[in-house]
GROMACS .gro file of C-alpha atoms in nm:
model
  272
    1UNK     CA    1  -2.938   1.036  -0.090
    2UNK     CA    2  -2.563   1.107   0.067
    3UNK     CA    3  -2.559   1.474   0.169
    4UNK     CA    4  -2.210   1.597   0.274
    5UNK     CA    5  -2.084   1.896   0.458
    6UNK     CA    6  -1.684   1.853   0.431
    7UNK     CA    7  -1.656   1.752   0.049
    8UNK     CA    8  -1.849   1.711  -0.252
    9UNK     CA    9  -2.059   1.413  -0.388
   10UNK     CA   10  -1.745   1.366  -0.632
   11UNK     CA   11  -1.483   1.355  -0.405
   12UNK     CA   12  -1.692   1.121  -0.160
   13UNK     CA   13  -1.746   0.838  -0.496
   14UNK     CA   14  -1.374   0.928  -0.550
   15UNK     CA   15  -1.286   0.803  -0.214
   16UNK     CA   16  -1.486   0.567  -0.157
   17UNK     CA   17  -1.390   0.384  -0.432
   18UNK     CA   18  -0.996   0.374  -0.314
   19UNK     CA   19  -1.185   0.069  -0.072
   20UNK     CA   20  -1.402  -0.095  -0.337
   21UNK     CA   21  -1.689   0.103  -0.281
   22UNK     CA   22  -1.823   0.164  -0.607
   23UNK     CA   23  -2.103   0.424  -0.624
   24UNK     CA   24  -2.042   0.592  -0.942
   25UNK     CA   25  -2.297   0.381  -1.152
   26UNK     CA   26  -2.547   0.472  -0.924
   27UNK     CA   27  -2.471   0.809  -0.922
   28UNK     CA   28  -2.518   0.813  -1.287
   29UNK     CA   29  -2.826   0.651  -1.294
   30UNK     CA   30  -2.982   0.850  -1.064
   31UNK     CA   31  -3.046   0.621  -0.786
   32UNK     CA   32  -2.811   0.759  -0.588
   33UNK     CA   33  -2.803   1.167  -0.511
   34UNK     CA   34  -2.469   1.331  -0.402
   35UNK     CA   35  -2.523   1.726  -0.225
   36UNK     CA   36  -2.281   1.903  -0.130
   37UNK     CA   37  -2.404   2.113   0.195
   38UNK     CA   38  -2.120   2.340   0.116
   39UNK     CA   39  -2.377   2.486  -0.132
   40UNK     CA   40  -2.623   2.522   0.163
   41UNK     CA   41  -2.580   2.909   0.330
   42UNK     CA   42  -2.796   3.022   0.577
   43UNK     CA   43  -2.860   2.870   0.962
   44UNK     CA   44  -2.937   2.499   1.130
   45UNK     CA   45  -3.299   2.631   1.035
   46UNK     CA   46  -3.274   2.663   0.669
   47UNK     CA   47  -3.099   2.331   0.613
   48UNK     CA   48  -3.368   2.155   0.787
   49UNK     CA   49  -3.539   2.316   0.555
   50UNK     CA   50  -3.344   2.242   0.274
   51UNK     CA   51  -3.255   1.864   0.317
   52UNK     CA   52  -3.608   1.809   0.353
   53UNK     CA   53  -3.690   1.929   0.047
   54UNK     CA   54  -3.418   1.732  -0.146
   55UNK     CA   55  -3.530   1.406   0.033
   56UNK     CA   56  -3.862   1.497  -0.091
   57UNK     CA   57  -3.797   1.552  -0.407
   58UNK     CA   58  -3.583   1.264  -0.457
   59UNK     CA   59  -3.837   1.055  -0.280
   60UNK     CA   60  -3.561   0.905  -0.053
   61UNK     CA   61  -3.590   0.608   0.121
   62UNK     CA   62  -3.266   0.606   0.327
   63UNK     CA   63  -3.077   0.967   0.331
   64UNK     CA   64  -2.678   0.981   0.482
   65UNK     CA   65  -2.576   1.310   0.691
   66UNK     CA   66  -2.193   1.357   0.705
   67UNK     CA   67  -2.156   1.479   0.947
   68UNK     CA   68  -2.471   1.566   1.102
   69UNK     CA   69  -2.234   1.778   1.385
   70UNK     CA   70  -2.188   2.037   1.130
   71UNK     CA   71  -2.524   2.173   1.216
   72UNK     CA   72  -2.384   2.308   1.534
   73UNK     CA   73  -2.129   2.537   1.275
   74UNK     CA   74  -2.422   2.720   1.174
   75UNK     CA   75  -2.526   2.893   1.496
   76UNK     CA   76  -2.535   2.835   1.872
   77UNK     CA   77  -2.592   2.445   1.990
   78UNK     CA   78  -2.866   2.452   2.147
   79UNK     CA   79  -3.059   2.573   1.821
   80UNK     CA   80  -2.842   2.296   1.654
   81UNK     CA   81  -2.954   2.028   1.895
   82UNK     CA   82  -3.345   2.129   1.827
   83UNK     CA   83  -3.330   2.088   1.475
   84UNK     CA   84  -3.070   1.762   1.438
   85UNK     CA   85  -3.380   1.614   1.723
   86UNK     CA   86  -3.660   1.717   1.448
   87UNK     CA   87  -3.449   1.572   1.195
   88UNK     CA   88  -3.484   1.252   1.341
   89UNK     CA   89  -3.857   1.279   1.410
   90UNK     CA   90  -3.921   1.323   1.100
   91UNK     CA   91  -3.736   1.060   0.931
   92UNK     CA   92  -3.896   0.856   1.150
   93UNK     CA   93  -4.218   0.935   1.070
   94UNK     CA   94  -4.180   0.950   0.695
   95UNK     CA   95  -3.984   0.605   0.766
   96UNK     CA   96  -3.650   0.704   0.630
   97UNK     CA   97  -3.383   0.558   0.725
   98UNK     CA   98  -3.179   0.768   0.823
   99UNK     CA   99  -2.775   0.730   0.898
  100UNK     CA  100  -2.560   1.038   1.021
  101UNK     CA  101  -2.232   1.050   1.129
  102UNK     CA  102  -2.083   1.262   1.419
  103UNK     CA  103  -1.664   1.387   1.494
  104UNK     CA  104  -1.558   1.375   1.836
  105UNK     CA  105  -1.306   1.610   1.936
  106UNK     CA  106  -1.135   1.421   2.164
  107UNK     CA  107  -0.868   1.736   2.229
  108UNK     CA  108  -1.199   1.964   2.314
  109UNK     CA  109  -1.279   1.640   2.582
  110UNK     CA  110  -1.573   1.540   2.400
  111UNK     CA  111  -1.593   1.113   2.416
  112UNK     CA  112  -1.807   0.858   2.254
  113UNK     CA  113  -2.056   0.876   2.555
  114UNK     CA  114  -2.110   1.282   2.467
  115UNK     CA  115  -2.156   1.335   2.102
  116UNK     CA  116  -2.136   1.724   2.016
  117UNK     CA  117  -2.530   1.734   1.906
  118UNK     CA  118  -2.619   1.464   2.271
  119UNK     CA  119  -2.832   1.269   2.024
  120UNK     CA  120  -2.767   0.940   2.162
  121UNK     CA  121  -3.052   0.867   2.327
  122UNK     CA  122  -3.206   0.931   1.993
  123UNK     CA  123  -3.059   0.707   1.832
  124UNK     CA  124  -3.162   0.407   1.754
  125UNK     CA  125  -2.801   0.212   1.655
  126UNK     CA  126  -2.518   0.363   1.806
  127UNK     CA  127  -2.196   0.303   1.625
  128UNK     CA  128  -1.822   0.450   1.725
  129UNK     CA  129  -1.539   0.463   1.528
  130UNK     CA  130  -1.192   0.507   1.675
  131UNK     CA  131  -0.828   0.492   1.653
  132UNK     CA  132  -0.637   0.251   1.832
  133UNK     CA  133  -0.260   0.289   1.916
  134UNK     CA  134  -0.069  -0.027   2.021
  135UNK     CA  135   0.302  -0.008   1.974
  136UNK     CA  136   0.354   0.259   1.795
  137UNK     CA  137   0.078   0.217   1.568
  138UNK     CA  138  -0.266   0.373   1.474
  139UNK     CA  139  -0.536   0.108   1.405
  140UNK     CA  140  -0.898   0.167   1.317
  141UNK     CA  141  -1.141   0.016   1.603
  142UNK     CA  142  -1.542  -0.029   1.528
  143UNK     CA  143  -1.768  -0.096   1.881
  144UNK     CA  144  -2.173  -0.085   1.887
  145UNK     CA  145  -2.291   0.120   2.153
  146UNK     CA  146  -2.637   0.000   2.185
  147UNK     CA  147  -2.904  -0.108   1.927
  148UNK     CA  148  -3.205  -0.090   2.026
  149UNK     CA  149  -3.447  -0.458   1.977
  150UNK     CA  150  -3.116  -0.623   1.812
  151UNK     CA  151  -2.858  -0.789   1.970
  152UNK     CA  152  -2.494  -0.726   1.924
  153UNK     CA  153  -2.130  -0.786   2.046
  154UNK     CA  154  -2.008  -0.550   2.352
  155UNK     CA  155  -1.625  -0.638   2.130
  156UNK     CA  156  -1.406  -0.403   1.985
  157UNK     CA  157  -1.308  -0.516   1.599
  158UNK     CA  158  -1.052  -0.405   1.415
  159UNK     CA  159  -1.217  -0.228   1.104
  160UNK     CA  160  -0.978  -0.297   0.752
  161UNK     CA  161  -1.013  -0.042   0.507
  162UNK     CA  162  -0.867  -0.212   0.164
  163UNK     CA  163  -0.860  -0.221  -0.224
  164UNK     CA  164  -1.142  -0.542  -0.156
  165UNK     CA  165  -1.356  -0.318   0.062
  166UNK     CA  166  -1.450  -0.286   0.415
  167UNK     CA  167  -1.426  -0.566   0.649
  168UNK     CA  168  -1.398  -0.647   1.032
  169UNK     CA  169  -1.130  -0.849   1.138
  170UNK     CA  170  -1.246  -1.136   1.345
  171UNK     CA  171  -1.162  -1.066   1.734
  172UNK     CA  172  -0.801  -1.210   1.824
  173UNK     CA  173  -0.722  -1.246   2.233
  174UNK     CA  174  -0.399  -1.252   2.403
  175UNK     CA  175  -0.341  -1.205   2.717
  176UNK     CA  176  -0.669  -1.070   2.746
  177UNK     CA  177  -0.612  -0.794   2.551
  178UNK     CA  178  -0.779  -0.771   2.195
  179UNK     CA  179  -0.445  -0.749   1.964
  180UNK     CA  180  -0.472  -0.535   1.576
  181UNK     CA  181  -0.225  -0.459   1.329
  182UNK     CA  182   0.113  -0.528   1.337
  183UNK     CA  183   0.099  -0.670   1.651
  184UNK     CA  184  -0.163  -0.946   1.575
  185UNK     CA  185  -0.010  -1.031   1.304
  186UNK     CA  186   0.300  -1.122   1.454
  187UNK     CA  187   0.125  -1.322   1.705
  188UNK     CA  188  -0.084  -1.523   1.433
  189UNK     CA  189   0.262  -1.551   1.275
  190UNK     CA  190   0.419  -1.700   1.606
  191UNK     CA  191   0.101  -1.922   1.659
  192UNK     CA  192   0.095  -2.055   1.268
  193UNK     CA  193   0.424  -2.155   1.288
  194UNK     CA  194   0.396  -2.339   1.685
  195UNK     CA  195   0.144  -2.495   1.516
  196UNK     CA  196   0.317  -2.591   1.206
  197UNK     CA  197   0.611  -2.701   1.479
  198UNK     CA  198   0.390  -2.916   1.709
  199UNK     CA  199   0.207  -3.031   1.390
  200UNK     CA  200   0.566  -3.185   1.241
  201UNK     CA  201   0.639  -3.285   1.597
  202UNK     CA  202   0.287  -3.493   1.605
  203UNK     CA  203   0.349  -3.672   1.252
  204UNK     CA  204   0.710  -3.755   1.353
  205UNK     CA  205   0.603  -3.918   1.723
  206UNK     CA  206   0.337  -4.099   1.527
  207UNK     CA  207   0.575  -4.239   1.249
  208UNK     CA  208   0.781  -4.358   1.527
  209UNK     CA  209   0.541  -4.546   1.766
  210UNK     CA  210   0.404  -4.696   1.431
  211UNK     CA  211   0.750  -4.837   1.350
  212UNK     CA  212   0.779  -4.895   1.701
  213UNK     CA  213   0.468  -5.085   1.643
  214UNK     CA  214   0.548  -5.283   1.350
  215UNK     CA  215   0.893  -5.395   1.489
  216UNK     CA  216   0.673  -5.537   1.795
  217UNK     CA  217   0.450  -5.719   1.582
  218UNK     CA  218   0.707  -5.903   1.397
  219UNK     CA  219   0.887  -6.012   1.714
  220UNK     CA  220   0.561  -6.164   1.832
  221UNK     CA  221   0.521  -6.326   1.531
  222UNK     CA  222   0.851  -6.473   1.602
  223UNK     CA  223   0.779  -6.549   1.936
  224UNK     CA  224   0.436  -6.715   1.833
  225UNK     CA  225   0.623  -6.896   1.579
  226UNK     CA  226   0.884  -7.014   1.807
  227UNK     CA  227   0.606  -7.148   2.055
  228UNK     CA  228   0.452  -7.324   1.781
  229UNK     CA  229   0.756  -7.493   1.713
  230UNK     CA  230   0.781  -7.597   2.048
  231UNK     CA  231   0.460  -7.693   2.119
  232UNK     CA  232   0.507  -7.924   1.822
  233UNK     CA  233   0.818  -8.091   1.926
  234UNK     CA  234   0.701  -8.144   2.267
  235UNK     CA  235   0.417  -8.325   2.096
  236UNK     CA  236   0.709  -8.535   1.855
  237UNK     CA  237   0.886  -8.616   2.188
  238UNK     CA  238   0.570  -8.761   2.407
  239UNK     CA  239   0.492  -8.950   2.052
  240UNK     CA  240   0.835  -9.099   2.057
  241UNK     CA  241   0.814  -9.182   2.383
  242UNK     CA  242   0.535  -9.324   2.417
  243UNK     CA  243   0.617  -9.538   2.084
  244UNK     CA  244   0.953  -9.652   2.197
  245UNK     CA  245   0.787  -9.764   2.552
  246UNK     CA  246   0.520  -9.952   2.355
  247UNK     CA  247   0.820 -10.119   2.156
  248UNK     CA  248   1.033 -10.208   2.447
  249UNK     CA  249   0.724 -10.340   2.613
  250UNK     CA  250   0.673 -10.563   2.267
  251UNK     CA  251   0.994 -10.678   2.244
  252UNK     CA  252   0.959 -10.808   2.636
  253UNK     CA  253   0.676 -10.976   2.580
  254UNK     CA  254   0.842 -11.176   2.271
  255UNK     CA  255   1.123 -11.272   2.441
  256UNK     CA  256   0.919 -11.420   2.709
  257UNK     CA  257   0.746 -11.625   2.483
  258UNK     CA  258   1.092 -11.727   2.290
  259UNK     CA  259   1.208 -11.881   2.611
  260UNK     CA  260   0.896 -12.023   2.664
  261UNK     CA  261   0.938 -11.846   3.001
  262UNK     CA  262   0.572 -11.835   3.090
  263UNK     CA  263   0.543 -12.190   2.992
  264UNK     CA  264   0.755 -12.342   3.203
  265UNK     CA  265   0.658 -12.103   3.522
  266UNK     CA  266   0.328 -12.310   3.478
  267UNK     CA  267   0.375 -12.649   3.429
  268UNK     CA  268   0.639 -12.667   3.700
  269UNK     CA  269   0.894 -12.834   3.533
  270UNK     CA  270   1.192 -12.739   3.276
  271UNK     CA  271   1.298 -12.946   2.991
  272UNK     CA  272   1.600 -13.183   3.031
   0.00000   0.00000   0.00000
């Protein structure tokens, strides 16, 4: 059940659906209950009254309050905190869950640690909604306050509100400062294209060292060649001279025994 004090439950699926939040069909079916409080007259009292007895009757299960600081509009705020506190005890104990949002008037000096009803210690999730201005520019910010028995990130994200529906923007850093908008995307834009730059930079080093490379390996196959080539004709040479020693040596002996040489050294005698 979505019970709203600013608009009605036609406007709300109206609007809604400008961020592809479609609750028409459920409206329609009658899963889904839209109340205007505008219809609602009377004090912080009788709505108690009254938005029990819708929930009731609609046997609700989870019931939406916008916003549940509108109570306060109906009389003094101290009457206004009493009843928004039994609102919340008895959702509770009917176990309801049950989701209400709150302004701040930030003009009126009212932050997101003093909500106009001070139901915060209520509360069991605590979530604020803000705008953001960074150069010149007003970007929606979404922080968890506390959650009680769940954990969560202390980080501000940057909540998109688009024709595919509602999404948080991942946190982006620089300087230390978390960056939305206009401003982030210029530095993704810078950073995508250093990267693109150092990316080009890396493929054209690499092609380089490998041609580097590949003229190196050819020269040392030259080189290895070469020193094969040596290697073999130093082996050629020692052949050769080896052989020609060995032929000298041969042709020594025979003349030698020609001249009869050693035959004559041992008889003692030449031939007349």
């Amino acid at each position: 059940m979505f019970i709203s004090f600013d608009s009605d439950g036609t406007e709300v699926i109206r609007n809604l659906a400008s961020v592809g939040i479609l609750l028409g069909r459920y409206a329609k079916s009658g899963v889904l209950r839209m109340v205007s409080a505008r219809t609602i007259t009377g004090s912080a009292e009788m709505y108690l009254a009254r938005i029990k007895a819708l929930a009731q009757a609609h046997r609700a299960r989870c019931l939406v309050i916008d916003p549940v600081s509108a109570l306060s509009k109906s009389g003094n705020e101290l009457t206004a905190h009493g009843v928004a506190e039994r609102l919340i005890d008895w959702s509770k104990a009917d176990r309801i869950t049950l989701v209400c949002t709150s302004l701040l008037d930030e003009l009126s000096g009212e932050t997101e640690g003093h909500t106009p009803l001070h139901l915060s210690n209520l509360a069991d999730t605590w979530i604020h909604l803000n705008h953001l201005v960074q150069a010149g520019e007003r970007n929606r910010g979404m922080s968890i306050i506390k959650s009680r028995g769940t954990a969560h990130s202390n980080q501000v994200r940057e909540l998109i509100l688009s024709n595919e529906g509602v999404t948080l923007a991942d946190i982006f850093t620089a300087g230390g400062e978390v960056l939305m908008g206009t401003m982030r995307w210029e530095k993704e834009s810078a950073e995508r294209v250093a990267k693109e730059v150092a990316d080009v930079a890396g493929k054209l080093k690499r092609v380089t060292l490998e041609a580097q490379q590949a003229e190196l390996e050819v020269r040392m196959k030259a080189v290895q060649t070469e020193l094969i080539a040596k290697q073999v004709e130093k082996t050629l040479l020692a052949r050769t001279t080896a052989s020609r020693k060995a032929e000298i040596l041969r042709g020594t002996v025979r003349m030698r025994e020609l001249r009869g040489g050693d035959a004559a050294a041992r008889g003692g005698s030449s031939p007349r």
